[in-house]
XYZ file of N, CA and C in Angstrom:
339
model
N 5.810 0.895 -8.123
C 5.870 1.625 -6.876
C 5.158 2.952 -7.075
N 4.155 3.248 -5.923
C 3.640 4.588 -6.753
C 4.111 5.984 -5.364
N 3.512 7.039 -5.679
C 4.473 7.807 -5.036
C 2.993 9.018 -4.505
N 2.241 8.552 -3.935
C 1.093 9.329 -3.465
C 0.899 10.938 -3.222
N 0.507 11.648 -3.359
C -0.066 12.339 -2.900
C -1.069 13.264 -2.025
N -1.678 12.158 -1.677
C -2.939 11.959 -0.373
C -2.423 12.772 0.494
N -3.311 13.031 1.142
C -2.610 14.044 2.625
C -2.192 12.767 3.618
N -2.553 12.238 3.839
C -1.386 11.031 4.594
C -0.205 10.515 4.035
N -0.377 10.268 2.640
C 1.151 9.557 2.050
C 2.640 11.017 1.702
N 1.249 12.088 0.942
C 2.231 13.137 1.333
C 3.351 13.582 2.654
N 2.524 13.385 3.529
C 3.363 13.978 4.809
C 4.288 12.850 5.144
N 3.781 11.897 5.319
C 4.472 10.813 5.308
C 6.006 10.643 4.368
N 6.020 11.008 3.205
C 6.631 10.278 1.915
C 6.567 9.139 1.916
N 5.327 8.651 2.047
C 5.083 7.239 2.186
C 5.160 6.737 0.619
N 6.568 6.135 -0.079
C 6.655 5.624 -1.460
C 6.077 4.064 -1.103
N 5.537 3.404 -1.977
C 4.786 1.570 -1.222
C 4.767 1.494 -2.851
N 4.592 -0.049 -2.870
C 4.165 -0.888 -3.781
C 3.038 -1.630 -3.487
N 2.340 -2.100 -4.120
C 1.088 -3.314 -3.577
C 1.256 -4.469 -4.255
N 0.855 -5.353 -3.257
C 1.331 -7.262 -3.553
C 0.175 -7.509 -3.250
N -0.383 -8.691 -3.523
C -1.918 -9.098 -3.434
C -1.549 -10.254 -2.400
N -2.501 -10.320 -1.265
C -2.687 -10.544 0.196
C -2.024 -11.642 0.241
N -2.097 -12.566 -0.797
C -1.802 -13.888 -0.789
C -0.206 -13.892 -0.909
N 0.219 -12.756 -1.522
C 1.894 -12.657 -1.793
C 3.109 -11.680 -0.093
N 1.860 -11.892 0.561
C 2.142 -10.807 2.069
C 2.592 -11.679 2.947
N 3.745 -11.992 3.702
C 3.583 -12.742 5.010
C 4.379 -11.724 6.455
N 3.528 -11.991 7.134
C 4.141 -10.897 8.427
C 4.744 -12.075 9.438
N 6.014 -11.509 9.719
C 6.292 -12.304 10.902
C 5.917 -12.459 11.966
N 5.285 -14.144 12.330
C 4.981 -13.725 13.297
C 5.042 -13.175 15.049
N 4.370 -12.560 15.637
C 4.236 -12.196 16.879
C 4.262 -10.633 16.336
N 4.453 -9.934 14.937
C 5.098 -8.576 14.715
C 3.375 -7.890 14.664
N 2.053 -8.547 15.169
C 0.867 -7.902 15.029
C 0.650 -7.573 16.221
N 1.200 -8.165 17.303
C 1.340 -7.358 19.103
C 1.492 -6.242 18.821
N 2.289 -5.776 18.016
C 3.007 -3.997 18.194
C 2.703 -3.484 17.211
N 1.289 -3.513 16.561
C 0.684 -2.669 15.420
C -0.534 -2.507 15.983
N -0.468 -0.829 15.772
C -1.778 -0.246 15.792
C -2.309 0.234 14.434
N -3.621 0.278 14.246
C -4.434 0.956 13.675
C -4.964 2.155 13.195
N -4.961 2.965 12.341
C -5.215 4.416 11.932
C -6.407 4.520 10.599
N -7.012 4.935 10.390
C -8.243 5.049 9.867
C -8.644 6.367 9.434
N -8.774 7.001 8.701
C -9.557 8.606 8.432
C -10.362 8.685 6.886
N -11.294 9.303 6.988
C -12.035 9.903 5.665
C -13.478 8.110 5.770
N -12.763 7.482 4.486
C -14.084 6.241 4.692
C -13.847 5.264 5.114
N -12.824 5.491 6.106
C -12.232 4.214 7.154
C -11.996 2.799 5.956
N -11.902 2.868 4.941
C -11.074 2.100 4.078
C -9.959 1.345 3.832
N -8.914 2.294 4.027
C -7.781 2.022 3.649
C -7.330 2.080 5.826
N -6.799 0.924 6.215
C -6.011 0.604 6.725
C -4.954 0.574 7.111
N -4.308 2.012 7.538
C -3.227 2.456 8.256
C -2.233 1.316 9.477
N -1.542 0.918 9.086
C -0.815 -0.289 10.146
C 0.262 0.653 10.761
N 0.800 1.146 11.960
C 1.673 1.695 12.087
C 2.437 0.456 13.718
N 3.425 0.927 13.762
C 4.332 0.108 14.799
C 3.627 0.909 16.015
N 3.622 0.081 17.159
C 3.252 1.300 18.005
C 4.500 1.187 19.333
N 5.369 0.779 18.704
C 6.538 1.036 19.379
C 7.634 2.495 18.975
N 7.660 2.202 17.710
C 8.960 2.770 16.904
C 7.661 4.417 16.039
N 6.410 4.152 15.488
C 5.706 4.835 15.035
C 5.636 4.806 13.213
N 6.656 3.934 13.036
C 6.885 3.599 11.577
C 5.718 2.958 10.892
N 4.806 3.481 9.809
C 4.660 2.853 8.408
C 4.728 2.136 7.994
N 4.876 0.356 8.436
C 6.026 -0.571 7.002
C 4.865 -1.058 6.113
N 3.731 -0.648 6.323
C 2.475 -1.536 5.434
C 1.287 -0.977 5.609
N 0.163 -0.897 4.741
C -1.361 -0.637 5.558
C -2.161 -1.520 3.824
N -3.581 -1.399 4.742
C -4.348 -1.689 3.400
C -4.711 -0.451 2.754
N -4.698 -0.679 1.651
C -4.843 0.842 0.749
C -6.572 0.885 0.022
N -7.007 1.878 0.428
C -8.400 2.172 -0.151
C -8.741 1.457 -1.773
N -7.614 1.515 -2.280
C -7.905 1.331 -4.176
C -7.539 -0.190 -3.742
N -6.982 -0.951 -3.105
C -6.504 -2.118 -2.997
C -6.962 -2.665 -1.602
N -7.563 -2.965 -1.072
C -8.626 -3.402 -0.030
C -7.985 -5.339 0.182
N -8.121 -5.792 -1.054
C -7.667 -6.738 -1.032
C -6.570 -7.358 -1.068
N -5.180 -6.175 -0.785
C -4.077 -6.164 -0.982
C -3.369 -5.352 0.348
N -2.046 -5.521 -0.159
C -0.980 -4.389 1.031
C -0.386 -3.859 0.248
N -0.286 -2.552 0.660
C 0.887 -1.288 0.064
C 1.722 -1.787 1.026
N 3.328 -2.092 0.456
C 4.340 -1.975 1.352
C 5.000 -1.277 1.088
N 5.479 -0.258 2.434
C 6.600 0.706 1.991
C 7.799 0.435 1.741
N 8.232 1.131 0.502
C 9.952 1.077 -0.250
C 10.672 1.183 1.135
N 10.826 1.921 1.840
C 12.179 1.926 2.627
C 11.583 1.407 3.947
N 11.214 0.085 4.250
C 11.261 -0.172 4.885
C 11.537 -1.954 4.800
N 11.779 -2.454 3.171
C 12.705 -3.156 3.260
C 14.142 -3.782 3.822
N 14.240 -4.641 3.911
C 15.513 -4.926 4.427
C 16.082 -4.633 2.991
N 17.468 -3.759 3.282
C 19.049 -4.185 2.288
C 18.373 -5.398 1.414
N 19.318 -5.077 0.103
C 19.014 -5.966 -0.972
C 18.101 -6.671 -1.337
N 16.911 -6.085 -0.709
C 15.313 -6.880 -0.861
C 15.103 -7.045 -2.435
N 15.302 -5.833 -3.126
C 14.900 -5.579 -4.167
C 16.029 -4.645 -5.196
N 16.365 -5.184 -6.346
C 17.675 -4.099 -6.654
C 16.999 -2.747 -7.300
N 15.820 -2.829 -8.033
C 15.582 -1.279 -8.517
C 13.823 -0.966 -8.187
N 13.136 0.175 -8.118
C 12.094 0.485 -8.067
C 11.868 1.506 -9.101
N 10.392 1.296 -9.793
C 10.314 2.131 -10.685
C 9.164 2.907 -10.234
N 9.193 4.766 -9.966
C 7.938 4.808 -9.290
C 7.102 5.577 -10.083
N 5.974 6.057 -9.498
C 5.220 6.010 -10.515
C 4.481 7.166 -9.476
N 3.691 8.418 -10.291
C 3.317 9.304 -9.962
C 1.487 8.608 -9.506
N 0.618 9.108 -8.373
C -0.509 8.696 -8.090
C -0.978 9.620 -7.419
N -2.370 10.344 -8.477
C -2.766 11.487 -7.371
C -3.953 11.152 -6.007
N -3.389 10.953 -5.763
C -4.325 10.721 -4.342
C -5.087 11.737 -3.838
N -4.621 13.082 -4.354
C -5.295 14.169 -3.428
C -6.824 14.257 -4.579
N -6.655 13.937 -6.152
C -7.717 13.810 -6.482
C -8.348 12.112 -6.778
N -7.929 11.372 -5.276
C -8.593 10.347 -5.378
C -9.886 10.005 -6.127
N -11.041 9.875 -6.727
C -11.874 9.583 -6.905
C -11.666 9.966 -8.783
N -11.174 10.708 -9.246
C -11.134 11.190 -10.709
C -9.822 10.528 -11.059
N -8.937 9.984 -10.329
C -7.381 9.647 -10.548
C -7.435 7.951 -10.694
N -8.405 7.048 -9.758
C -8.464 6.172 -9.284
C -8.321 4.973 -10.563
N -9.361 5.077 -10.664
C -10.042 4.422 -12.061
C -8.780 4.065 -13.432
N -8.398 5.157 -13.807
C -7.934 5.182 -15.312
C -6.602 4.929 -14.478
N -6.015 4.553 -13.482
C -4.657 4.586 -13.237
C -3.796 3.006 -13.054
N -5.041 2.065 -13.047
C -4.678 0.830 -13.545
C -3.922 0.735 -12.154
N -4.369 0.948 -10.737
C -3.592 0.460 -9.552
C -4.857 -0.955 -9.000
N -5.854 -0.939 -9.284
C -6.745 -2.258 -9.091
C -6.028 -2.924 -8.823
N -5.304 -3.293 -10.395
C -5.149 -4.655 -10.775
C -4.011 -5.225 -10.064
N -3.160 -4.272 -9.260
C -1.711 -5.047 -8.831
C -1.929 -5.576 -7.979
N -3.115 -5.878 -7.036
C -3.470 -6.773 -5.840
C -3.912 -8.224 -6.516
N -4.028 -8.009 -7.978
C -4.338 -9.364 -8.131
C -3.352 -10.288 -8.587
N -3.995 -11.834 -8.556
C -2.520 -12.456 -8.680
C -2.516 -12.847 -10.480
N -1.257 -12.598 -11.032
C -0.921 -12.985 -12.143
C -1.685 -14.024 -13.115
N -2.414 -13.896 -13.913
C -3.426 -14.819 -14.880
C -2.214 -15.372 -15.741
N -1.826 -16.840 -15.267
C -0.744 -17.368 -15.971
C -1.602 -18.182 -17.403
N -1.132 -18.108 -18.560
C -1.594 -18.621 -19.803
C -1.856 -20.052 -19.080
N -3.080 -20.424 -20.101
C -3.562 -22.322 -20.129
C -2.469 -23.043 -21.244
N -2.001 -23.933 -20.767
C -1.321 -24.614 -21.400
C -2.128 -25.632 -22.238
């Protein structure tokens, strides 16, 4: 779980994890009532409710091929612990790289038997 810094996740306290696209399912009819938000290199994919104004997901610039989902917007007992993890976002571009967030959109390289 990482814990951003960005000027959007900051203000937000937007805490998320990322699951790789294939591990995502939205219920459906719940894409009627999501809008869109976009800023800087229109990248990363802001999903917000456009009923309620809530956060529960977007695509994330470092993970394009994935979803950040936000921690508290689980249901109860989704998950029993989160471990989070510091991510500077505000120095996106020098932070990105060496922080090993790529790889969590991808899916698990299970050993050849």
């Amino acid at each position: 779980t990482s814990d951003c810094n960005c000027s959007v996740c900051f203000m937000k306290r937007n805490v998320h994890f990322i699951v790789p696209e294939s591990k995502f399912r939205l219920k459906a009819g719940s894409e009627a009532v999501l809008s869109e938000y976009t800023f800087n290199t229109r990248t990363a994919k802001h999903l917000f409710c456009a009923v309620c104004g809530v956060v529960p997901f977007y695509r994330p610039r470092s993970n394009p091929d994935g979803y950040a989902v936000t921690v508290h917007c689980l249901d109860a007992g989704t998950v029993e612990a989160v471990e989070v993890k510091y991510f500077d976002g505000a120095n996106w571009e020098q932070f990105v790289e060496g922080s090993g967030i790529r790889g969590l959109s991808k899916e698990p390289q299970h050993a050849q038997e």
